Tab-separated table of C-alpha atoms in Angstrom:
chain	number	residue	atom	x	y	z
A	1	UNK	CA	0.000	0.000	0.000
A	2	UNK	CA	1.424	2.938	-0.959
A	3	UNK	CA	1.967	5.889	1.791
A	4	UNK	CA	1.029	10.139	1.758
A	5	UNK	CA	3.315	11.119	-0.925
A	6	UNK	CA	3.625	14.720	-1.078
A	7	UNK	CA	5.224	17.271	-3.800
A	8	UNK	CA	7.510	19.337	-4.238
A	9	UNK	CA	10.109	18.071	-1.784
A	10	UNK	CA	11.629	21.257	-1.583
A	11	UNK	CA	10.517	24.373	-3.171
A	12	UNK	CA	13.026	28.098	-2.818
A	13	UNK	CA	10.764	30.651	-3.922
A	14	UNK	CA	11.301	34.245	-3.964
A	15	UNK	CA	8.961	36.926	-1.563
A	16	UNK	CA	6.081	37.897	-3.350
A	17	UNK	CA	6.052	34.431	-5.137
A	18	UNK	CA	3.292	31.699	-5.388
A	19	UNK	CA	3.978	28.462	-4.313
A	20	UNK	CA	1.409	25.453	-4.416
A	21	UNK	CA	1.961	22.072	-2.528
A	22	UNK	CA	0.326	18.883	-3.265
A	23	UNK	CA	-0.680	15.746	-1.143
A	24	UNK	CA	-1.806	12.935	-2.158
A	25	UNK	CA	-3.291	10.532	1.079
A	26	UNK	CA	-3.305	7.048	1.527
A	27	UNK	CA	-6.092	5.972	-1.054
A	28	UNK	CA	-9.448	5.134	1.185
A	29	UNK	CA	-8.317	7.815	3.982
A	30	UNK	CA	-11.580	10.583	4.569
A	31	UNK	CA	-9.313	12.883	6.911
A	32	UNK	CA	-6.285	14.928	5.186
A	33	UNK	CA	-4.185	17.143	7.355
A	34	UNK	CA	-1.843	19.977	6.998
A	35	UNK	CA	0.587	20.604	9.727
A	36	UNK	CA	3.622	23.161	8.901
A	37	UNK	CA	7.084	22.951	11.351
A	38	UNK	CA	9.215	25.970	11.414
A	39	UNK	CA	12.711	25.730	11.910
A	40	UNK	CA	13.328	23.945	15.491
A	41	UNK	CA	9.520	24.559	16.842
A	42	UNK	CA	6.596	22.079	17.247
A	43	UNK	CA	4.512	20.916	14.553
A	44	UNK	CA	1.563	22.914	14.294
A	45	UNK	CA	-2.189	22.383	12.687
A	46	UNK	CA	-3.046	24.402	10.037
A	47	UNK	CA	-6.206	22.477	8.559
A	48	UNK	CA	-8.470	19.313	8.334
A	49	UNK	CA	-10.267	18.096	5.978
A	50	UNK	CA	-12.915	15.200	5.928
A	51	UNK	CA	-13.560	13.938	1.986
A	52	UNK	CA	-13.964	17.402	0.396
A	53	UNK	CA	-15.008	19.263	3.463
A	54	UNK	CA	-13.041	21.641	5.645
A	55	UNK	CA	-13.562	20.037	9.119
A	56	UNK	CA	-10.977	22.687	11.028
A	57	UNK	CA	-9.003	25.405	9.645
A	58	UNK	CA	-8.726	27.150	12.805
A	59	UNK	CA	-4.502	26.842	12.081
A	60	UNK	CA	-4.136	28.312	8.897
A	61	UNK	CA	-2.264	31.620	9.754
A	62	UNK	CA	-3.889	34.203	7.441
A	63	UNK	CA	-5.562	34.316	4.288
A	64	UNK	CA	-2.748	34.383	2.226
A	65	UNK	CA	-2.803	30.246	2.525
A	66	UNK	CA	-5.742	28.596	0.661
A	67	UNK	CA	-6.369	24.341	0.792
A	68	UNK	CA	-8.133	22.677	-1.586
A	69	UNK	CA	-9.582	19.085	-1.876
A	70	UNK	CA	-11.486	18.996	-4.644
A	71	UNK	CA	-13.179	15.352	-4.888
A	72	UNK	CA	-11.960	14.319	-1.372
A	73	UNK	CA	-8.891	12.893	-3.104
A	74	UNK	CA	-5.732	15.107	-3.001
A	75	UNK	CA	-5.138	18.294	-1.519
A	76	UNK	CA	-3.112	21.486	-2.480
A	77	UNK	CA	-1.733	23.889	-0.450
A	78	UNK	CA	-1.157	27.478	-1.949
A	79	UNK	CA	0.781	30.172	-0.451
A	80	UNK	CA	0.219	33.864	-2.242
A	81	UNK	CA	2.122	35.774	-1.324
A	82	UNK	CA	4.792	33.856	0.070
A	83	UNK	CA	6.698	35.671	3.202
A	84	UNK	CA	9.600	35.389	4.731
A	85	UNK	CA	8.092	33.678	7.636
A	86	UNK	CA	6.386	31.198	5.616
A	87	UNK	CA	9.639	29.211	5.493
A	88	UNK	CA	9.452	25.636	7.099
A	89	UNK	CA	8.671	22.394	6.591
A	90	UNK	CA	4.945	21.739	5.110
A	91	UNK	CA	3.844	18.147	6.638
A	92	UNK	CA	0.835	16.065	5.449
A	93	UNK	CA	-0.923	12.916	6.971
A	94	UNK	CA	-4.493	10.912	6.623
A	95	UNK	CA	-6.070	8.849	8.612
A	96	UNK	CA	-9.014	6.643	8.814
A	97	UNK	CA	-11.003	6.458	11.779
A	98	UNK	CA	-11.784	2.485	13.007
A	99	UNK	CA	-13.446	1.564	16.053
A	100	UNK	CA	-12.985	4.820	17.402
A	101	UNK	CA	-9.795	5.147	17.092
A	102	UNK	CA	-7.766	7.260	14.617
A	103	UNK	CA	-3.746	6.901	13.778
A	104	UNK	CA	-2.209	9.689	11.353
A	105	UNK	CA	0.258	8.941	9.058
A	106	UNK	CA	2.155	11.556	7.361
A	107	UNK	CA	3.449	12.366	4.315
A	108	UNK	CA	7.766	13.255	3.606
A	109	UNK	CA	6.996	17.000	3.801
A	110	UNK	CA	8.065	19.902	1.557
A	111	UNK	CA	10.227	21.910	2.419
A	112	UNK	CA	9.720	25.604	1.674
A	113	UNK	CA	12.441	28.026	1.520
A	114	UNK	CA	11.120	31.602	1.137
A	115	UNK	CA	14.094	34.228	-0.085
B	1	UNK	CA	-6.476	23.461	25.076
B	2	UNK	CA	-4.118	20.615	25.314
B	3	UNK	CA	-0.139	20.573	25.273
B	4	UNK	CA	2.811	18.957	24.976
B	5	UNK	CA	6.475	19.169	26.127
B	6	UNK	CA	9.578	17.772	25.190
B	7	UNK	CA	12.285	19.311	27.945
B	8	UNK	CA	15.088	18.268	25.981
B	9	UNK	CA	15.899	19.548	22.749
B	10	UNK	CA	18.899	16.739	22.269
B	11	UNK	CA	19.493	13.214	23.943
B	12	UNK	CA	22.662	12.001	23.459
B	13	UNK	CA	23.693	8.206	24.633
B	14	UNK	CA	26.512	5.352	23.609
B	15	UNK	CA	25.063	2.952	21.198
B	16	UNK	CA	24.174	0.043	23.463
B	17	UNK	CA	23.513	1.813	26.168
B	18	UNK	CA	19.457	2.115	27.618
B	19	UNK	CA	17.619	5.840	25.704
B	20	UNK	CA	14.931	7.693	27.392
B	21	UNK	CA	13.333	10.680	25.502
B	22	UNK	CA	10.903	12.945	27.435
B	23	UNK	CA	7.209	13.889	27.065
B	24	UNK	CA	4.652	15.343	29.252
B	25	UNK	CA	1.400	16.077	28.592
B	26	UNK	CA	-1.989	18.183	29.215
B	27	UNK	CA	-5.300	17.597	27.925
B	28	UNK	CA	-8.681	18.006	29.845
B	29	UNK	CA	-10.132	14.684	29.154
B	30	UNK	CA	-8.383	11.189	28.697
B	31	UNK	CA	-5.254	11.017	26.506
B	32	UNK	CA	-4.694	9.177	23.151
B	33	UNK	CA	-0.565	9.746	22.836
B	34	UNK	CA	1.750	8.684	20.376
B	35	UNK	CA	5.050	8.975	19.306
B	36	UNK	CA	6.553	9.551	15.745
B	37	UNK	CA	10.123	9.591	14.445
B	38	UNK	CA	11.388	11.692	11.847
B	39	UNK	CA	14.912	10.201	10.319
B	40	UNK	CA	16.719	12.345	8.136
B	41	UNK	CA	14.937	13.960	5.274
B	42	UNK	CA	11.889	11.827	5.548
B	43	UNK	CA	8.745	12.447	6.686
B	44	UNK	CA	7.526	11.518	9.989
B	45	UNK	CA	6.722	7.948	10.529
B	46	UNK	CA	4.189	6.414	13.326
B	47	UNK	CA	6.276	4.448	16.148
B	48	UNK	CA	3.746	3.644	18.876
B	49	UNK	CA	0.233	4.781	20.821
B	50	UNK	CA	-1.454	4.443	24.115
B	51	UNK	CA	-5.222	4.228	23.588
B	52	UNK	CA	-6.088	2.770	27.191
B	53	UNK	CA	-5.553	-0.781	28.516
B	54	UNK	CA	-1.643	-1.699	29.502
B	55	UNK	CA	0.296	1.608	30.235
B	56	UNK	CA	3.594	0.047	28.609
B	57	UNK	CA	3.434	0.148	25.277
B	58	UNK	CA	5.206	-1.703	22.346
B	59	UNK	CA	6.059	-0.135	19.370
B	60	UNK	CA	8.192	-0.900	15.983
B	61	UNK	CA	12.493	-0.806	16.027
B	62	UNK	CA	12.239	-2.370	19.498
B	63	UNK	CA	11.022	1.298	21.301
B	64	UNK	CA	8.420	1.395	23.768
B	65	UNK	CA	6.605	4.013	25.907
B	66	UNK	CA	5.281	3.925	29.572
B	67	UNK	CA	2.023	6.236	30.041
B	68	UNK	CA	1.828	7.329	33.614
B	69	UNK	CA	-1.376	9.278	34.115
B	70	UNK	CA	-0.131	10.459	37.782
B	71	UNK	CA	2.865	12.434	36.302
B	72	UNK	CA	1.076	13.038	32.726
B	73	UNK	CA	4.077	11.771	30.993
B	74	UNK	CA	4.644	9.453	27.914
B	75	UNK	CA	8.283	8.857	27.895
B	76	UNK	CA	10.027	6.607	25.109
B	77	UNK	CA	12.487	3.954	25.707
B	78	UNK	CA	15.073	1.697	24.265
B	79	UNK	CA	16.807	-1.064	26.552
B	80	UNK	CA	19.541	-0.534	23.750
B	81	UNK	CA	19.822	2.115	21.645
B	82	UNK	CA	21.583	1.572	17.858
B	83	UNK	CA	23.637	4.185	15.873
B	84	UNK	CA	20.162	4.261	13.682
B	85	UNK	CA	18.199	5.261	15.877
B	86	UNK	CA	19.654	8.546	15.372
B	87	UNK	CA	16.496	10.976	14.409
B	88	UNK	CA	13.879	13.864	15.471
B	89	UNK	CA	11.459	12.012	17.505
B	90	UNK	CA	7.959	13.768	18.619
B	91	UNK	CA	5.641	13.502	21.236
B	92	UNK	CA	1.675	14.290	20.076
B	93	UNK	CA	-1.742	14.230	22.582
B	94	UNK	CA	-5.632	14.431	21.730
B	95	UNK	CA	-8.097	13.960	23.926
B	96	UNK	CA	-9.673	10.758	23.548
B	97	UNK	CA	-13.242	12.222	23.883
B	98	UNK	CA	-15.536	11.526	21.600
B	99	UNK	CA	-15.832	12.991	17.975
B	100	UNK	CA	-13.256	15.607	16.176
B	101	UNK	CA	-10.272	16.119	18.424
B	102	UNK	CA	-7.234	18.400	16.990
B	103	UNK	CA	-3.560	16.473	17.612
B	104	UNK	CA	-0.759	18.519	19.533
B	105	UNK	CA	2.820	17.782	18.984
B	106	UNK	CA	5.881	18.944	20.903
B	107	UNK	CA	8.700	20.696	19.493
B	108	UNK	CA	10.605	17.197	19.337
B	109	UNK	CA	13.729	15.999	20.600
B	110	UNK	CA	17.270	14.735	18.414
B	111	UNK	CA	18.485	11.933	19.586
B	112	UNK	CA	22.350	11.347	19.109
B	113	UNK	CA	23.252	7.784	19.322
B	114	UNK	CA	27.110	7.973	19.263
B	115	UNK	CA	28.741	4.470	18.383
């Protein structure tokens, strides 16, 4: 079975540039996640997503970020306009909930270098 | 809202010798806790949970994790730790009440397993 794969693996982009990142879940999975680690701080929630739906997006840090998931397969991630502080690692995971119980698994990350 | 600490930003120990990396915990209900490992530009990858039942907990590569609801921790261990086990390894919470519940990571901590 084949795991989150997520592209680019790294992306340097310039301030003021657009940058979109894609994730595609394991195939079955309902819940997508974004999570985002800056350089040497916790991994942080940006957004969830249930099939097509936006369940939480209560961590997405302004409205210069915008997810998609159209059809409830894969999700993109666009950033315009980049910032500086946009810079970090860009970390995706699904799950599927059994019995109650949920494990996430994630996704190699991209790594975004804003210049 | 719930948390999660790491206190140590690096672990370092002899390869062979026991490895303990920290986490502590706060969530308002019952915990669901789990630790991932991130090895060198890869993503993260899914070691082990506590759900409820038997507060020692196996996971894969040999680690496990002790959940001691009296402290709130969640530590990870290794009777014997191996040059490649050398990695970011994080420390995540939700509470295990029912229906949508956000995960919380810690900042992680690098272990250093020198040979």
């Amino acid at each position: 079975e084949a795991g989150v794969t997520q592209f680019p693996s790294h992306s340097v982009i310039e301030k003021g540039q657009t940058v979109t990142l894609r994730c595609d879940p394991i195939s079955g999975h309902d819940n997508l996640y974004w999570y985002r680690r800056v350089m040497g701080k916790e991994i942080k929630f940006l957004l969830h997503f249930v099939k097509e739906s936006k369940q939480d997006e209560s961590g997405m840090p302004n409205n210069r970020f915008l997810a998609e998931r159209t059809g409830g397969t894969y999700s993109t991630l666009k950033v315009q306009p980049a910032e500086l502080e946009d810079s970090g690692v860009y970390f995706c995971a699904s799950s599927q909930v059994s019995g109650g119980q949920e494990t996430q698994y994630f996704g190699p990350g991209t790594r975004l270098l804003v210049l | 809202a719930q948390s999660v600490a790491q206190p140590e930003d690096q672990v370092n120990v002899a390869e062979g010798n026991p490895l303990t990396v920290k986490c502590t915990y706060s969530v308002s209900g019952n915990p669901y806790l789990f630790w991932y490992v991130q090895y060198p530009n890869r993503g993260l990858q899914f070691l082990l949970k506590y759900i409820t039942g038997d507060n020692l907990v196996k996971g894969s590569y040999g680690f496990e994790a002790e959940f001691n609801k009296s402290q709130t921790s969640f530590h990870l261990k290794k009777p014997s730790a191996l040059v490649s086990d050398s990695a970011l390894y994080f420390c995540a919470v939700r509470d295990s009440a029912g229906g949508y519940q956000k995960v919380t990571f810690g900042t992680g901590t690098k272990l250093q397993v020198i040979p």
